[in-house]
Amino acid sequence: MTQRSRAPKANASQAARQSSSTLVQEDEDDSLFTQPSTSQVQRGLERLSPAQVELKTAEVVQFILVKDQKKIPIRRADLIKHVLKDYKNIYPEIMRRAARTFDQVFGLKLVEIDPKNHLYILVNKLEPVEAAPPVLNPSSSKMGLLFVILSVIFMKGGAVRDSVVWNILKKLRVQPGERHPEFGEVKRVVMEEFVRQRYLECNRIPHTEPLEHEFRWGQRADTEVSKTKILEFMAELHQQDPQTWSQQYKEAQASRQQAGTSSQR
C-alpha cells in the first residue's frame, strides 16, 4: 500500500527531470551556431539566385507552421539542422522574409520568446493578446486545464507548489495521479507537455522530502495569455471588483500596457 502511494510522486519527479534535461540539451545544441554578420549574409545572398532564397524561405515557413500545430516553440537549432542546412549563412535574411510572409499572408506574428536560446512561436495578429487570449477561448479541454493552472499561479503571486495545483484539480474532480478520459495522464500533461510548450516552468524545490516542485508562468504564457482577462474572470466568479486584488491588478495593468506597446511596433 505504501509503495503504491509513492509511485506517482516518483513518476512526477522523473518526468520533471527528463523535461529539464531535454531543455538543457536543446540549449547546448544551439550554442554551436554563430550568428552571421551583415557582410556574411550579403556575401551569401550574392551566391544564390532570388528563386533559391524564396524557395528556402517557403520551406522555413512550412516547417514553422507544422511545428506550431503542437504548440511547441520552434528552435533555431532545428531550423538550421532540418531546413536551412547549407543556407545557414543567410539565416537572418531568411527569418526576416519568413516573418514578413507570416504577417502579410497568414496574419500571424513570428515572436522570439527567448532571445537567449532563440525560441520562436506564432501569435495571431488579427486578434490582439488582450482581446482574445487562446487559453481564455480554449479550442481543446487541455487548454481549459491550462487556464485553470495559469489562473492559480497568477492569483497566488506568480509561483505555486505542485501540491497546491494538484489539490485544486482534485476539487474540480480531476485526479492528478489517474488517467483522465479527456486529458490523459494529467501529471504528464502538466509537467511535460505544458512545460515543453513553454506555457509553464517547473522547478524542483531543494531540500524537500518528499520532493516538491514549483510552477510559474512560462514564456509562451507571458506572450499569449492576458492577465487582465484572467483577473476579470476571477472577479466575476467571486463577484468582486478586480482592484480587490491590488497586486494582481497592478501586474495586469503593466502587462496590458506592455502588450499595447509591442503591438504598435
PDB file of C-alpha atoms in Angstrom:
ATOM      1  CA  MET A   1       0.000   0.000   0.000  1.00  0.00           C
ATOM      2  CA  THR A   2       2.827   2.379   0.930  1.00  0.00           C
ATOM      3  CA  GLN A   3       4.788   1.544  -2.210  1.00  0.00           C
ATOM      4  CA  ARG A   4       1.784   2.218  -4.465  1.00  0.00           C
ATOM      5  CA  SER A   5       1.171   5.648  -2.898  1.00  0.00           C
ATOM      6  CA  ARG A   6       4.767   6.716  -3.539  1.00  0.00           C
ATOM      7  CA  ALA A   7       4.779   5.717  -7.190  1.00  0.00           C
ATOM      8  CA  PRO A   8       3.012   8.797  -8.589  1.00  0.00           C
ATOM      9  CA  LYS A   9       5.486  11.149  -6.859  1.00  0.00           C
ATOM     10  CA  ALA A  10       8.422   9.209  -8.268  1.00  0.00           C
ATOM     11  CA  ASN A  11       6.907   9.329 -11.751  1.00  0.00           C
ATOM     12  CA  ALA A  12       6.236  13.058 -11.493  1.00  0.00           C
ATOM     13  CA  SER A  13       9.774  13.704 -10.306  1.00  0.00           C
ATOM     14  CA  GLN A  14      11.193  11.612 -13.124  1.00  0.00           C
ATOM     15  CA  ALA A  15       9.053  13.473 -15.672  1.00  0.00           C
ATOM     16  CA  ALA A  16      10.286  16.843 -14.416  1.00  0.00           C
ATOM     17  CA  ARG A  17      13.932  15.710 -14.524  1.00  0.00           C
ATOM     18  CA  GLN A  18      13.557  14.372 -18.070  1.00  0.00           C
ATOM     19  CA  SER A  19      11.875  17.567 -19.241  1.00  0.00           C
ATOM     20  CA  SER A  20      14.593  19.705 -17.635  1.00  0.00           C
ATOM     21  CA  SER A  21      17.343  17.563 -19.120  1.00  0.00           C
ATOM     22  CA  THR A  22      15.837  17.829 -22.608  1.00  0.00           C
ATOM     23  CA  LEU A  23      15.628  21.623 -22.427  1.00  0.00           C
ATOM     24  CA  VAL A  24      19.250  21.889 -21.258  1.00  0.00           C
ATOM     25  CA  GLN A  25      20.367  19.653 -24.126  1.00  0.00           C
ATOM     26  CA  GLU A  26      18.426  21.789 -26.621  1.00  0.00           C
ATOM     27  CA  ASP A  27      20.116  24.967 -25.337  1.00  0.00           C
ATOM     28  CA  GLU A  28      23.543  23.361 -25.636  1.00  0.00           C
ATOM     29  CA  ASP A  29      22.831  22.316 -29.234  1.00  0.00           C
ATOM     30  CA  ASP A  30      22.043  25.893 -30.234  1.00  0.00           C
ATOM     31  CA  SER A  31      25.290  27.229 -28.761  1.00  0.00           C
ATOM     32  CA  LEU A  32      27.142  25.598 -31.680  1.00  0.00           C
ATOM     33  CA  PHE A  33      25.667  28.161 -34.106  1.00  0.00           C
ATOM     34  CA  THR A  34      27.333  31.552 -34.652  1.00  0.00           C
ATOM     35  CA  GLN A  35      25.071  34.349 -35.872  1.00  0.00           C
ATOM     36  CA  PRO A  36      26.395  35.532 -39.270  1.00  0.00           C
ATOM     37  CA  SER A  37      27.376  39.176 -39.655  1.00  0.00           C
ATOM     38  CA  THR A  38      25.695  41.569 -42.081  1.00  0.00           C
ATOM     39  CA  SER A  39      28.607  41.241 -44.523  1.00  0.00           C
ATOM     40  CA  GLN A  40      28.457  37.423 -44.344  1.00  0.00           C
ATOM     41  CA  VAL A  41      24.737  37.496 -45.088  1.00  0.00           C
ATOM     42  CA  GLN A  42      25.314  39.831 -48.035  1.00  0.00           C
ATOM     43  CA  ARG A  43      28.031  37.588 -49.480  1.00  0.00           C
ATOM     44  CA  GLY A  44      25.776  34.560 -49.036  1.00  0.00           C
ATOM     45  CA  LEU A  45      22.908  36.229 -50.892  1.00  0.00           C
ATOM     46  CA  GLU A  46      25.216  37.139 -53.767  1.00  0.00           C
ATOM     47  CA  ARG A  47      25.970  33.449 -54.312  1.00  0.00           C
ATOM     48  CA  LEU A  48      22.285  32.482 -54.538  1.00  0.00           C
ATOM     49  CA  SER A  49      19.544  33.279 -57.015  1.00  0.00           C
ATOM     50  CA  PRO A  50      16.357  35.092 -55.816  1.00  0.00           C
ATOM     51  CA  ALA A  51      14.398  31.898 -56.594  1.00  0.00           C
ATOM     52  CA  GLN A  52      16.641  29.829 -54.298  1.00  0.00           C
ATOM     53  CA  VAL A  53      16.194  32.277 -51.438  1.00  0.00           C
ATOM     54  CA  GLU A  54      12.412  32.405 -51.888  1.00  0.00           C
ATOM     55  CA  LEU A  55      12.184  28.605 -52.008  1.00  0.00           C
ATOM     56  CA  LYS A  56      14.186  28.243 -48.800  1.00  0.00           C
ATOM     57  CA  THR A  57      12.017  30.899 -47.130  1.00  0.00           C
ATOM     58  CA  ALA A  58       8.899  28.933 -48.134  1.00  0.00           C
ATOM     59  CA  GLU A  59      10.402  25.764 -46.617  1.00  0.00           C
ATOM     60  CA  VAL A  60      11.078  27.587 -43.335  1.00  0.00           C
ATOM     61  CA  VAL A  61       7.513  28.948 -43.258  1.00  0.00           C
ATOM     62  CA  GLN A  62       6.084  25.458 -43.835  1.00  0.00           C
ATOM     63  CA  PHE A  63       8.318  23.916 -41.153  1.00  0.00           C
ATOM     64  CA  ILE A  64       7.245  26.520 -38.580  1.00  0.00           C
ATOM     65  CA  LEU A  65       3.547  26.108 -39.433  1.00  0.00           C
ATOM     66  CA  VAL A  66       3.737  22.335 -38.960  1.00  0.00           C
ATOM     67  CA  LYS A  67       5.665  22.585 -35.682  1.00  0.00           C
ATOM     68  CA  ASP A  68       3.336  25.254 -34.313  1.00  0.00           C
ATOM     69  CA  GLN A  69       0.358  22.889 -34.549  1.00  0.00           C
ATOM     70  CA  LYS A  70       1.708  21.107 -31.464  1.00  0.00           C
ATOM     71  CA  LYS A  71       2.269  24.431 -29.661  1.00  0.00           C
ATOM     72  CA  ILE A  72       5.934  23.583 -29.118  1.00  0.00           C
ATOM     73  CA  PRO A  73       8.279  26.578 -29.607  1.00  0.00           C
ATOM     74  CA  ILE A  74      10.443  26.311 -32.712  1.00  0.00           C
ATOM     75  CA  ARG A  75      14.162  26.150 -32.032  1.00  0.00           C
ATOM     76  CA  ARG A  76      16.692  27.966 -34.179  1.00  0.00           C
ATOM     77  CA  ALA A  77      18.899  24.860 -33.979  1.00  0.00           C
ATOM     78  CA  ASP A  78      16.112  22.740 -35.536  1.00  0.00           C
ATOM     79  CA  LEU A  79      15.539  25.254 -38.322  1.00  0.00           C
ATOM     80  CA  ILE A  80      19.218  25.187 -39.202  1.00  0.00           C
ATOM     81  CA  LYS A  81      19.597  21.428 -38.881  1.00  0.00           C
ATOM     82  CA  HIS A  82      16.449  20.319 -40.720  1.00  0.00           C
ATOM     83  CA  VAL A  83      15.674  23.157 -43.132  1.00  0.00           C
ATOM     84  CA  LEU A  84      18.358  25.788 -43.693  1.00  0.00           C
ATOM     85  CA  LYS A  85      21.372  23.460 -43.700  1.00  0.00           C
ATOM     86  CA  ASP A  86      23.814  24.973 -46.258  1.00  0.00           C
ATOM     87  CA  TYR A  87      21.822  28.233 -46.194  1.00  0.00           C
ATOM     88  CA  LYS A  88      22.595  28.971 -42.530  1.00  0.00           C
ATOM     89  CA  ASN A  89      24.933  31.823 -43.506  1.00  0.00           C
ATOM     90  CA  ILE A  90      21.840  33.823 -44.592  1.00  0.00           C
ATOM     91  CA  TYR A  91      19.747  32.843 -41.564  1.00  0.00           C
ATOM     92  CA  PRO A  92      18.842  36.451 -40.527  1.00  0.00           C
ATOM     93  CA  GLU A  93      17.564  37.301 -44.011  1.00  0.00           C
ATOM     94  CA  ILE A  94      15.524  34.086 -44.278  1.00  0.00           C
ATOM     95  CA  MET A  95      13.900  34.755 -40.891  1.00  0.00           C
ATOM     96  CA  ARG A  96      13.158  38.365 -41.874  1.00  0.00           C
ATOM     97  CA  ARG A  97      11.396  37.172 -45.038  1.00  0.00           C
ATOM     98  CA  ALA A  98       9.585  34.392 -43.185  1.00  0.00           C
ATOM     99  CA  ALA A  99       8.301  36.902 -40.609  1.00  0.00           C
ATOM    100  CA  ARG A 100       7.046  39.126 -43.436  1.00  0.00           C
ATOM    101  CA  THR A 101       5.252  36.156 -45.025  1.00  0.00           C
ATOM    102  CA  PHE A 102       3.526  35.248 -41.750  1.00  0.00           C
ATOM    103  CA  ASP A 103       2.480  38.871 -41.324  1.00  0.00           C
ATOM    104  CA  GLN A 104       1.205  39.565 -44.836  1.00  0.00           C
ATOM    105  CA  VAL A 105      -0.141  36.157 -45.864  1.00  0.00           C
ATOM    106  CA  PHE A 106      -1.282  34.453 -42.661  1.00  0.00           C
ATOM    107  CA  GLY A 107      -1.982  37.378 -40.312  1.00  0.00           C
ATOM    108  CA  LEU A 108       0.474  35.868 -37.819  1.00  0.00           C
ATOM    109  CA  LYS A 109       3.370  37.374 -35.917  1.00  0.00           C
ATOM    110  CA  LEU A 110       6.595  35.408 -35.532  1.00  0.00           C
ATOM    111  CA  VAL A 111       7.760  36.149 -31.977  1.00  0.00           C
ATOM    112  CA  GLU A 112      11.112  35.233 -30.447  1.00  0.00           C
ATOM    113  CA  ILE A 113      10.018  34.447 -26.886  1.00  0.00           C
ATOM    114  CA  ASP A 114      13.526  33.551 -25.713  1.00  0.00           C
ATOM    115  CA  PRO A 115      16.264  35.691 -27.337  1.00  0.00           C
ATOM    116  CA  LYS A 116      18.953  33.882 -25.351  1.00  0.00           C
ATOM    117  CA  ASN A 117      18.045  30.384 -26.525  1.00  0.00           C
ATOM    118  CA  HIS A 118      16.320  31.521 -29.748  1.00  0.00           C
ATOM    119  CA  LEU A 119      12.843  30.029 -29.472  1.00  0.00           C
ATOM    120  CA  TYR A 120      10.023  31.194 -31.725  1.00  0.00           C
ATOM    121  CA  ILE A 121       6.224  30.975 -31.598  1.00  0.00           C
ATOM    122  CA  LEU A 122       3.403  32.235 -33.806  1.00  0.00           C
ATOM    123  CA  VAL A 123       0.852  34.690 -32.404  1.00  0.00           C
ATOM    124  CA  ASN A 124      -2.412  35.622 -34.113  1.00  0.00           C
ATOM    125  CA  LYS A 125      -2.076  39.274 -35.184  1.00  0.00           C
ATOM    126  CA  LEU A 126      -5.735  39.514 -36.183  1.00  0.00           C
ATOM    127  CA  GLU A 127      -6.806  39.209 -32.526  1.00  0.00           C
ATOM    128  CA  PRO A 128      -4.598  41.178 -30.082  1.00  0.00           C
ATOM    129  CA  VAL A 129      -3.449  39.334 -26.971  1.00  0.00           C
ATOM    130  CA  GLU A 130      -5.657  41.409 -24.687  1.00  0.00           C
ATOM    131  CA  ALA A 131      -8.732  40.903 -26.882  1.00  0.00           C
ATOM    132  CA  ALA A 132      -8.811  37.139 -27.247  1.00  0.00           C
ATOM    133  CA  PRO A 133      -6.172  35.096 -25.432  1.00  0.00           C
ATOM    134  CA  PRO A 134      -6.145  31.485 -26.731  1.00  0.00           C
ATOM    135  CA  VAL A 135      -6.383  29.999 -23.262  1.00  0.00           C
ATOM    136  CA  LEU A 136      -9.495  32.020 -22.407  1.00  0.00           C
ATOM    137  CA  ASN A 137     -11.180  30.685 -25.528  1.00  0.00           C
ATOM    138  CA  PRO A 138      -9.879  27.117 -25.326  1.00  0.00           C
ATOM    139  CA  SER A 139     -10.026  25.093 -28.511  1.00  0.00           C
ATOM    140  CA  SER A 140      -9.478  21.906 -26.503  1.00  0.00           C
ATOM    141  CA  SER A 141     -10.083  20.604 -22.994  1.00  0.00           C
ATOM    142  CA  LYS A 142      -6.322  20.718 -22.343  1.00  0.00           C
ATOM    143  CA  MET A 143      -6.345  24.475 -22.866  1.00  0.00           C
ATOM    144  CA  GLY A 144      -9.122  24.696 -20.281  1.00  0.00           C
ATOM    145  CA  LEU A 145      -6.957  22.733 -17.854  1.00  0.00           C
ATOM    146  CA  LEU A 146      -4.041  25.033 -18.586  1.00  0.00           C
ATOM    147  CA  PHE A 147      -6.194  28.117 -17.990  1.00  0.00           C
ATOM    148  CA  VAL A 148      -7.081  26.864 -14.508  1.00  0.00           C
ATOM    149  CA  ILE A 149      -3.423  26.295 -13.623  1.00  0.00           C
ATOM    150  CA  LEU A 150      -2.258  29.655 -15.002  1.00  0.00           C
ATOM    151  CA  SER A 151      -5.042  31.397 -13.096  1.00  0.00           C
ATOM    152  CA  VAL A 152      -3.993  29.740  -9.829  1.00  0.00           C
ATOM    153  CA  ILE A 153      -0.355  30.737 -10.347  1.00  0.00           C
ATOM    154  CA  PHE A 154      -1.270  34.329 -11.187  1.00  0.00           C
ATOM    155  CA  MET A 155      -3.667  34.778  -8.268  1.00  0.00           C
ATOM    156  CA  LYS A 156      -1.179  33.172  -5.839  1.00  0.00           C
ATOM    157  CA  GLY A 157       1.521  35.723  -6.650  1.00  0.00           C
ATOM    158  CA  GLY A 158       3.352  34.134  -9.571  1.00  0.00           C
ATOM    159  CA  ALA A 159       4.558  30.829  -8.121  1.00  0.00           C
ATOM    160  CA  VAL A 160       2.858  27.821  -6.504  1.00  0.00           C
ATOM    161  CA  ARG A 161       3.918  24.420  -5.257  1.00  0.00           C
ATOM    162  CA  ASP A 162       2.750  21.429  -7.230  1.00  0.00           C
ATOM    163  CA  SER A 163       0.737  20.184  -4.232  1.00  0.00           C
ATOM    164  CA  VAL A 164      -1.414  23.333  -4.429  1.00  0.00           C
ATOM    165  CA  VAL A 165      -2.152  22.700  -8.105  1.00  0.00           C
ATOM    166  CA  TRP A 166      -2.965  19.017  -7.533  1.00  0.00           C
ATOM    167  CA  ASN A 167      -5.337  19.864  -4.652  1.00  0.00           C
ATOM    168  CA  ILE A 168      -7.219  22.418  -6.754  1.00  0.00           C
ATOM    169  CA  LEU A 169      -7.541  19.967  -9.625  1.00  0.00           C
ATOM    170  CA  LYS A 170      -8.925  17.380  -7.217  1.00  0.00           C
ATOM    171  CA  LYS A 171     -11.641  19.850  -6.217  1.00  0.00           C
ATOM    172  CA  LEU A 172     -12.530  20.025  -9.909  1.00  0.00           C
ATOM    173  CA  ARG A 173     -12.723  16.204  -9.940  1.00  0.00           C
ATOM    174  CA  VAL A 174      -9.500  15.836 -11.910  1.00  0.00           C
ATOM    175  CA  GLN A 175      -7.288  13.299 -10.161  1.00  0.00           C
ATOM    176  CA  PRO A 176      -3.610  14.057 -10.952  1.00  0.00           C
ATOM    177  CA  GLY A 177      -2.457  10.501 -10.316  1.00  0.00           C
ATOM    178  CA  GLU A 178      -5.075   8.905 -12.569  1.00  0.00           C
ATOM    179  CA  ARG A 179      -5.745   8.816 -16.297  1.00  0.00           C
ATOM    180  CA  HIS A 180      -8.422  11.328 -17.267  1.00  0.00           C
ATOM    181  CA  PRO A 181     -10.796  10.490 -20.181  1.00  0.00           C
ATOM    182  CA  GLU A 182     -10.074  13.859 -21.873  1.00  0.00           C
ATOM    183  CA  PHE A 183      -6.642  14.967 -20.635  1.00  0.00           C
ATOM    184  CA  GLY A 184      -4.954  11.574 -20.461  1.00  0.00           C
ATOM    185  CA  GLU A 185      -2.209  11.278 -17.827  1.00  0.00           C
ATOM    186  CA  VAL A 186      -2.721  14.594 -16.022  1.00  0.00           C
ATOM    187  CA  LYS A 187       0.699  14.886 -14.378  1.00  0.00           C
ATOM    188  CA  ARG A 188       2.455  14.074 -17.649  1.00  0.00           C
ATOM    189  CA  VAL A 189       0.413  16.714 -19.494  1.00  0.00           C
ATOM    190  CA  VAL A 190       1.159  19.365 -16.858  1.00  0.00           C
ATOM    191  CA  MET A 191       4.801  18.567 -16.060  1.00  0.00           C
ATOM    192  CA  GLU A 192       5.960  17.554 -19.543  1.00  0.00           C
ATOM    193  CA  GLU A 193       3.632  18.801 -22.280  1.00  0.00           C
ATOM    194  CA  PHE A 194       2.825  22.258 -20.877  1.00  0.00           C
ATOM    195  CA  VAL A 195       6.468  22.733 -19.847  1.00  0.00           C
ATOM    196  CA  ARG A 196       7.777  21.727 -23.280  1.00  0.00           C
ATOM    197  CA  GLN A 197       5.290  24.093 -24.894  1.00  0.00           C
ATOM    198  CA  ARG A 198       6.665  26.818 -22.580  1.00  0.00           C
ATOM    199  CA  TYR A 199       3.292  27.580 -21.058  1.00  0.00           C
ATOM    200  CA  LEU A 200       4.696  26.544 -17.669  1.00  0.00           C
ATOM    201  CA  GLU A 201       8.019  26.471 -15.872  1.00  0.00           C
ATOM    202  CA  CYS A 202       8.505  23.615 -13.434  1.00  0.00           C
ATOM    203  CA  ASN A 203      11.444  23.700 -10.997  1.00  0.00           C
ATOM    204  CA  ARG A 204      12.451  21.348  -8.224  1.00  0.00           C
ATOM    205  CA  ILE A 205      12.325  22.820  -4.723  1.00  0.00           C
ATOM    206  CA  PRO A 206      15.585  21.911  -2.952  1.00  0.00           C
ATOM    207  CA  HIS A 207      15.667  20.206   0.431  1.00  0.00           C
ATOM    208  CA  THR A 208      12.046  18.961   0.305  1.00  0.00           C
ATOM    209  CA  GLU A 209      11.115  15.427   1.341  1.00  0.00           C
ATOM    210  CA  PRO A 210       9.193  14.073  -0.416  1.00  0.00           C
ATOM    211  CA  LEU A 211      10.434  16.053  -3.413  1.00  0.00           C
ATOM    212  CA  GLU A 212       8.244  19.017  -4.419  1.00  0.00           C
ATOM    213  CA  HIS A 213       8.150  21.249  -7.489  1.00  0.00           C
ATOM    214  CA  GLU A 214       7.195  24.861  -8.112  1.00  0.00           C
ATOM    215  CA  PHE A 215       5.171  26.112 -11.080  1.00  0.00           C
ATOM    216  CA  ARG A 216       5.481  29.528 -12.733  1.00  0.00           C
ATOM    217  CA  TRP A 217       4.211  31.030 -15.985  1.00  0.00           C
ATOM    218  CA  GLY A 218       6.346  30.106 -18.991  1.00  0.00           C
ATOM    219  CA  GLN A 219       7.490  32.374 -21.802  1.00  0.00           C
ATOM    220  CA  ARG A 220       4.636  31.402 -24.138  1.00  0.00           C
ATOM    221  CA  ALA A 221       2.037  32.158 -21.464  1.00  0.00           C
ATOM    222  CA  ASP A 222       3.552  35.625 -20.959  1.00  0.00           C
ATOM    223  CA  THR A 223       3.173  36.238 -24.692  1.00  0.00           C
ATOM    224  CA  GLU A 224      -0.244  34.696 -25.352  1.00  0.00           C
ATOM    225  CA  VAL A 225      -2.287  34.930 -22.171  1.00  0.00           C
ATOM    226  CA  SER A 226      -3.996  38.077 -20.878  1.00  0.00           C
ATOM    227  CA  LYS A 227      -3.603  38.642 -17.139  1.00  0.00           C
ATOM    228  CA  THR A 228      -6.312  41.288 -17.376  1.00  0.00           C
ATOM    229  CA  LYS A 229      -8.807  38.747 -18.724  1.00  0.00           C
ATOM    230  CA  ILE A 230      -7.892  36.247 -16.025  1.00  0.00           C
ATOM    231  CA  LEU A 231      -8.386  38.866 -13.316  1.00  0.00           C
ATOM    232  CA  GLU A 232     -11.738  39.939 -14.812  1.00  0.00           C
ATOM    233  CA  PHE A 233     -12.815  36.299 -14.910  1.00  0.00           C
ATOM    234  CA  MET A 234     -11.861  35.743 -11.256  1.00  0.00           C
ATOM    235  CA  ALA A 235     -13.577  38.990 -10.208  1.00  0.00           C
ATOM    236  CA  GLU A 236     -16.771  37.929 -11.936  1.00  0.00           C
ATOM    237  CA  LEU A 237     -16.553  34.470 -10.393  1.00  0.00           C
ATOM    238  CA  HIS A 238     -16.212  35.897  -6.856  1.00  0.00           C
ATOM    239  CA  GLN A 239     -18.478  38.908  -7.554  1.00  0.00           C
ATOM    240  CA  GLN A 240     -15.697  41.325  -6.598  1.00  0.00           C
ATOM    241  CA  ASP A 241     -14.082  44.365  -8.183  1.00  0.00           C
ATOM    242  CA  PRO A 242     -10.802  43.444  -9.977  1.00  0.00           C
ATOM    243  CA  GLN A 243      -8.993  46.066  -7.879  1.00  0.00           C
ATOM    244  CA  THR A 244      -9.773  43.975  -4.779  1.00  0.00           C
ATOM    245  CA  TRP A 245      -6.606  42.061  -5.690  1.00  0.00           C
ATOM    246  CA  SER A 246      -4.283  45.102  -5.759  1.00  0.00           C
ATOM    247  CA  GLN A 247      -1.050  43.253  -6.593  1.00  0.00           C
ATOM    248  CA  GLN A 248      -2.627  41.286  -9.445  1.00  0.00           C
ATOM    249  CA  TYR A 249      -4.417  44.394 -10.716  1.00  0.00           C
ATOM    250  CA  LYS A 250      -1.155  46.370 -10.959  1.00  0.00           C
ATOM    251  CA  GLU A 251       0.578  43.468 -12.669  1.00  0.00           C
ATOM    252  CA  ALA A 252      -2.297  43.047 -15.150  1.00  0.00           C
ATOM    253  CA  GLN A 253      -2.260  46.777 -15.976  1.00  0.00           C
ATOM    254  CA  ALA A 254       1.504  46.732 -16.528  1.00  0.00           C
ATOM    255  CA  SER A 255       1.193  43.642 -18.739  1.00  0.00           C
ATOM    256  CA  ARG A 256      -1.579  45.287 -20.745  1.00  0.00           C
ATOM    257  CA  GLN A 257       0.489  48.432 -21.359  1.00  0.00           C
ATOM    258  CA  GLN A 258       3.448  46.325 -22.414  1.00  0.00           C
ATOM    259  CA  ALA A 259       1.277  44.320 -24.839  1.00  0.00           C
ATOM    260  CA  GLY A 260      -0.090  47.546 -26.309  1.00  0.00           C
ATOM    261  CA  THR A 261       3.431  48.911 -26.829  1.00  0.00           C
ATOM    262  CA  SER A 262       4.578  45.680 -28.510  1.00  0.00           C
ATOM    263  CA  SER A 263       1.592  45.616 -30.908  1.00  0.00           C
ATOM    264  CA  GLN A 264       2.438  49.142 -32.098  1.00  0.00           C
ATOM    265  CA  ARG A 265       5.960  48.232 -33.124  1.00  0.00           C
TER     266      ARG A 265
END
